[in-house]
Amino acid sequence: MNTIGHMNGSSVEPDAMFKLESKGRGPASELAVMQEREDLVRRDFSCFAIWEGGRSKEGEIVEGIRRNFNILGDYNIFWSERNYNRNIQRLYQRPSGSLEFKGYDKKIGKPPFRFIIVEDLEPQYALIRNVSGNIELSNRNVVKKKYEFRAWFDKAYQVHSSNNYEEFIFQTSLVLGSELLAECLSSDVPIKKDIQKDLEGANGWRDWNEPFEILNNCVKYLVLRNFENLPVRTGCGDVDFLCSDFQKLASAANVYQKSGRPYKGTIDIAGNTIPVDIRFVGDGYYPCSWEKDMLERRKKHGNFFVPELEDLFFSLLYHCKVHKSRVSKSYIELLEEIAREKQWSWYQDVNVHDNVQMGGLLKGYLKSNNYYYEKPIDVGVNINKEVVGLLSESMFGERELGVFGKMAMKPVRLANKVLRKMRDQVKPSFNVIGKSIH
């Protein structure tokens, strides 16, 4: 029976060894997540926007809002023509590159628009299907009023609202910015202002602190690696994110996305154009379950999030051996440093350039955590076939299944082969995907 490394002088199987290391370190329980959400939304906020076409009945709409909710902030928002089209794309989380002004949007119209922040003292949440087709938990009270207002007009979508707390935070953080939003939510009296500003970061960011402040409000994310010099680093290398929603991160951080590959792009920081890769749950860059767990276990590093130490080690090792054809000296040193800090004796005297040895080590970690190799959606990601071959071997331990077990697995292997072939033939196209205005 193959073993890797030694612990207390005795051989330990990889899966058992990693299981010991991982004990008590699983993702947060559903109850804990629900409790965290309950604490966040103890007060329930929403926002309404009255676009140009809806302002003919502006007084009636504002009065209808006032009768049903507490108005906390009432703003007239002026956008520049330069950033007008991109503001819309970002606000509605649509993939976007560079957008020149080509006239006012038929639904939004010409600025200014009325932007109202409210508190609902008796929110009623239910699963509701929005006009984009998404079925999501939404405040029934707010959605009902939005549709009531929209029915007053022949032209569609003249009034907008957020549907839930997450959408409220995303949109108000971008429209107002963190300072104005905090001022509104903490004020004892309603705030009324005219504001001439585009979405946050519309003209680039002064430093990394600014986009991180917005991202911390808007999306669950982490910086995968090479974060030691962030947020002061501006002009060297790219930045690799892992997140729950690539489009939400791209829109929040004002990433100029590549057509057809919207999970890649650039971000402007202090006048520098920084390449970014946005990895997301389900993209196959890492196993999907592992991506979810990494986000649940993430740690705060200054004012942004990074993987916890064990995830950093194994995600970096996976990146070095699965995504790369060679391992850089800096990564080797970092892996050794983490192993020493964690006192992992099984990592002593390893040869990180040995594909078989490292493939067996990675397989042991994946197997012990019920993670399974997945082919990345990003066709530009390099694949080390020798290591991937080891990771792709049956996790069911066919040697232990016996003759009949192996026979039973044949249809499964054949089906997987057919599915992989179909997946390779049907390449996803993202550049035409966008979210409808709702």
PDB file of N, CA and C in Angstrom, residues 329-368:
ATOM      1  N   LYS A 329      10.756  29.336  -8.155  1.00  0.00           N
ATOM      2  CA  LYS A 329      11.523  29.266  -6.915  1.00  0.00           C
ATOM      3  C   LYS A 329      10.775  29.917  -5.755  1.00  0.00           C
ATOM      4  N   SER A 330      10.100  31.041  -6.030  1.00  0.00           N
ATOM      5  CA  SER A 330       9.385  31.746  -4.953  1.00  0.00           C
ATOM      6  C   SER A 330       8.252  30.885  -4.398  1.00  0.00           C
ATOM      7  N   TYR A 331       7.565  30.119  -5.269  1.00  0.00           N
ATOM      8  CA  TYR A 331       6.497  29.246  -4.798  1.00  0.00           C
ATOM      9  C   TYR A 331       7.059  28.083  -3.984  1.00  0.00           C
ATOM     10  N   ILE A 332       8.183  27.541  -4.425  1.00  0.00           N
ATOM     11  CA  ILE A 332       8.813  26.450  -3.676  1.00  0.00           C
ATOM     12  C   ILE A 332       9.151  26.916  -2.270  1.00  0.00           C
ATOM     13  N   GLU A 333       9.726  28.106  -2.160  1.00  0.00           N
ATOM     14  CA  GLU A 333      10.106  28.648  -0.849  1.00  0.00           C
ATOM     15  C   GLU A 333       8.889  28.899   0.025  1.00  0.00           C
ATOM     16  N   LEU A 334       7.805  29.398  -0.564  1.00  0.00           N
ATOM     17  CA  LEU A 334       6.599  29.663   0.217  1.00  0.00           C
ATOM     18  C   LEU A 334       5.972  28.362   0.710  1.00  0.00           C
ATOM     19  N   LEU A 335       5.924  27.353  -0.141  1.00  0.00           N
ATOM     20  CA  LEU A 335       5.378  26.049   0.267  1.00  0.00           C
ATOM     21  C   LEU A 335       6.191  25.473   1.422  1.00  0.00           C
ATOM     22  N   GLU A 336       7.500  25.561   1.330  1.00  0.00           N
ATOM     23  CA  GLU A 336       8.361  25.044   2.410  1.00  0.00           C
ATOM     24  C   GLU A 336       8.163  25.834   3.702  1.00  0.00           C
ATOM     25  N   GLU A 337       7.982  27.145   3.568  1.00  0.00           N
ATOM     26  CA  GLU A 337       7.773  27.989   4.750  1.00  0.00           C
ATOM     27  C   GLU A 337       6.473  27.625   5.466  1.00  0.00           C
ATOM     28  N   ILE A 338       5.396  27.427   4.698  1.00  0.00           N
ATOM     29  CA  ILE A 338       4.117  27.064   5.305  1.00  0.00           C
ATOM     30  C   ILE A 338       4.203  25.685   5.953  1.00  0.00           C
ATOM     31  N   ALA A 339       4.856  24.741   5.273  1.00  0.00           N
ATOM     32  CA  ALA A 339       4.989  23.381   5.818  1.00  0.00           C
ATOM     33  C   ALA A 339       5.751  23.394   7.140  1.00  0.00           C
ATOM     34  N   ARG A 340       6.793  24.225   7.234  1.00  0.00           N
ATOM     35  CA  ARG A 340       7.539  24.335   8.497  1.00  0.00           C
ATOM     36  C   ARG A 340       6.661  24.939   9.589  1.00  0.00           C
ATOM     37  N   GLU A 341       5.917  25.986   9.232  1.00  0.00           N
ATOM     38  CA  GLU A 341       5.045  26.622  10.230  1.00  0.00           C
ATOM     39  C   GLU A 341       3.979  25.662  10.733  1.00  0.00           C
ATOM     40  N   LYS A 342       3.449  24.837   9.840  1.00  0.00           N
ATOM     41  CA  LYS A 342       2.421  23.870  10.230  1.00  0.00           C
ATOM     42  C   LYS A 342       3.003  22.580  10.808  1.00  0.00           C
ATOM     43  N   GLN A 343       4.331  22.481  10.783  1.00  0.00           N
ATOM     44  CA  GLN A 343       5.031  21.290  11.298  1.00  0.00           C
ATOM     45  C   GLN A 343       4.564  20.017  10.587  1.00  0.00           C
ATOM     46  N   TRP A 344       4.511  20.095   9.274  1.00  0.00           N
ATOM     47  CA  TRP A 344       4.124  18.950   8.457  1.00  0.00           C
ATOM     48  C   TRP A 344       5.364  18.138   8.110  1.00  0.00           C
ATOM     49  N   SER A 345       5.652  17.161   8.899  1.00  0.00           N
ATOM     50  CA  SER A 345       6.852  16.351   8.672  1.00  0.00           C
ATOM     51  C   SER A 345       6.769  15.583   7.360  1.00  0.00           C
ATOM     52  N   TRP A 346       5.558  15.286   6.890  1.00  0.00           N
ATOM     53  CA  TRP A 346       5.404  14.536   5.648  1.00  0.00           C
ATOM     54  C   TRP A 346       5.846  15.317   4.421  1.00  0.00           C
ATOM     55  N   TYR A 347       6.060  16.633   4.576  1.00  0.00           N
ATOM     56  CA  TYR A 347       6.503  17.428   3.432  1.00  0.00           C
ATOM     57  C   TYR A 347       8.025  17.585   3.401  1.00  0.00           C
ATOM     58  N   GLN A 348       8.709  17.023   4.371  1.00  0.00           N
ATOM     59  CA  GLN A 348      10.164  17.100   4.388  1.00  0.00           C
ATOM     60  C   GLN A 348      10.751  16.240   3.272  1.00  0.00           C
ATOM     61  N   ASP A 349      11.787  16.752   2.654  1.00  0.00           N
ATOM     62  CA  ASP A 349      12.543  16.007   1.638  1.00  0.00           C
ATOM     63  C   ASP A 349      11.700  15.622   0.423  1.00  0.00           C
ATOM     64  N   VAL A 350      10.622  16.355   0.140  1.00  0.00           N
ATOM     65  CA  VAL A 350       9.851  16.074  -1.073  1.00  0.00           C
ATOM     66  C   VAL A 350      10.555  16.706  -2.263  1.00  0.00           C
ATOM     67  N   ASN A 351      10.289  16.177  -3.422  1.00  0.00           N
ATOM     68  CA  ASN A 351      10.800  16.760  -4.663  1.00  0.00           C
ATOM     69  C   ASN A 351       9.613  17.370  -5.399  1.00  0.00           C
ATOM     70  N   VAL A 352       9.468  18.675  -5.292  1.00  0.00           N
ATOM     71  CA  VAL A 352       8.294  19.334  -5.856  1.00  0.00           C
ATOM     72  C   VAL A 352       8.252  19.222  -7.383  1.00  0.00           C
ATOM     73  N   HIS A 353       9.374  18.873  -7.999  1.00  0.00           N
ATOM     74  CA  HIS A 353       9.408  18.709  -9.453  1.00  0.00           C
ATOM     75  C   HIS A 353       8.980  17.306  -9.891  1.00  0.00           C
ATOM     76  N   ASP A 354       8.797  16.406  -8.939  1.00  0.00           N
ATOM     77  CA  ASP A 354       8.406  15.023  -9.240  1.00  0.00           C
ATOM     78  C   ASP A 354       6.888  14.963  -9.395  1.00  0.00           C
ATOM     79  N   ASN A 355       6.411  14.825 -10.638  1.00  0.00           N
ATOM     80  CA  ASN A 355       4.979  14.843 -10.892  1.00  0.00           C
ATOM     81  C   ASN A 355       4.244  13.706 -10.201  1.00  0.00           C
ATOM     82  N   VAL A 356       4.859  12.530 -10.183  1.00  0.00           N
ATOM     83  CA  VAL A 356       4.202  11.366  -9.574  1.00  0.00           C
ATOM     84  C   VAL A 356       4.062  11.563  -8.069  1.00  0.00           C
ATOM     85  N   GLN A 357       5.139  12.001  -7.428  1.00  0.00           N
ATOM     86  CA  GLN A 357       5.096  12.217  -5.979  1.00  0.00           C
ATOM     87  C   GLN A 357       4.100  13.317  -5.608  1.00  0.00           C
ATOM     88  N   MET A 358       4.147  14.441  -6.325  1.00  0.00           N
ATOM     89  CA  MET A 358       3.248  15.551  -6.010  1.00  0.00           C
ATOM     90  C   MET A 358       1.805  15.219  -6.398  1.00  0.00           C
ATOM     91  N   GLY A 359       1.642  14.475  -7.501  1.00  0.00           N
ATOM     92  CA  GLY A 359       0.297  14.060  -7.882  1.00  0.00           C
ATOM     93  C   GLY A 359      -0.332  13.169  -6.835  1.00  0.00           C
ATOM     94  N   GLY A 360       0.468  12.246  -6.268  1.00  0.00           N
ATOM     95  CA  GLY A 360      -0.038  11.383  -5.201  1.00  0.00           C
ATOM     96  C   GLY A 360      -0.382  12.162  -3.951  1.00  0.00           C
ATOM     97  N   LEU A 361       0.445  13.173  -3.654  1.00  0.00           N
ATOM     98  CA  LEU A 361       0.181  14.003  -2.475  1.00  0.00           C
ATOM     99  C   LEU A 361      -1.118  14.800  -2.646  1.00  0.00           C
ATOM    100  N   LEU A 362      -1.285  15.411  -3.819  1.00  0.00           N
ATOM    101  CA  LEU A 362      -2.514  16.170  -4.080  1.00  0.00           C
ATOM    102  C   LEU A 362      -3.738  15.267  -4.086  1.00  0.00           C
ATOM    103  N   LYS A 363      -3.587  14.088  -4.665  1.00  0.00           N
ATOM    104  CA  LYS A 363      -4.711  13.158  -4.702  1.00  0.00           C
ATOM    105  C   LYS A 363      -5.128  12.765  -3.289  1.00  0.00           C
ATOM    106  N   GLY A 364      -4.135  12.586  -2.407  1.00  0.00           N
ATOM    107  CA  GLY A 364      -4.454  12.260  -1.018  1.00  0.00           C
ATOM    108  C   GLY A 364      -5.263  13.351  -0.354  1.00  0.00           C
ATOM    109  N   TYR A 365      -4.908  14.605  -0.626  1.00  0.00           N
ATOM    110  CA  TYR A 365      -5.649  15.719  -0.036  1.00  0.00           C
ATOM    111  C   TYR A 365      -7.065  15.816  -0.613  1.00  0.00           C
ATOM    112  N   LEU A 366      -7.169  15.691  -1.930  1.00  0.00           N
ATOM    113  CA  LEU A 366      -8.487  15.777  -2.558  1.00  0.00           C
ATOM    114  C   LEU A 366      -9.390  14.652  -2.065  1.00  0.00           C
ATOM    115  N   LYS A 367      -8.848  13.462  -2.021  1.00  0.00           N
ATOM    116  CA  LYS A 367      -9.653  12.304  -1.637  1.00  0.00           C
ATOM    117  C   LYS A 367     -10.162  12.418  -0.208  1.00  0.00           C
ATOM    118  N   SER A 368      -9.310  12.877   0.685  1.00  0.00           N
ATOM    119  CA  SER A 368      -9.710  12.965   2.090  1.00  0.00           C
ATOM    120  C   SER A 368     -10.795  14.007   2.323  1.00  0.00           C
TER     121      SER A 368
END
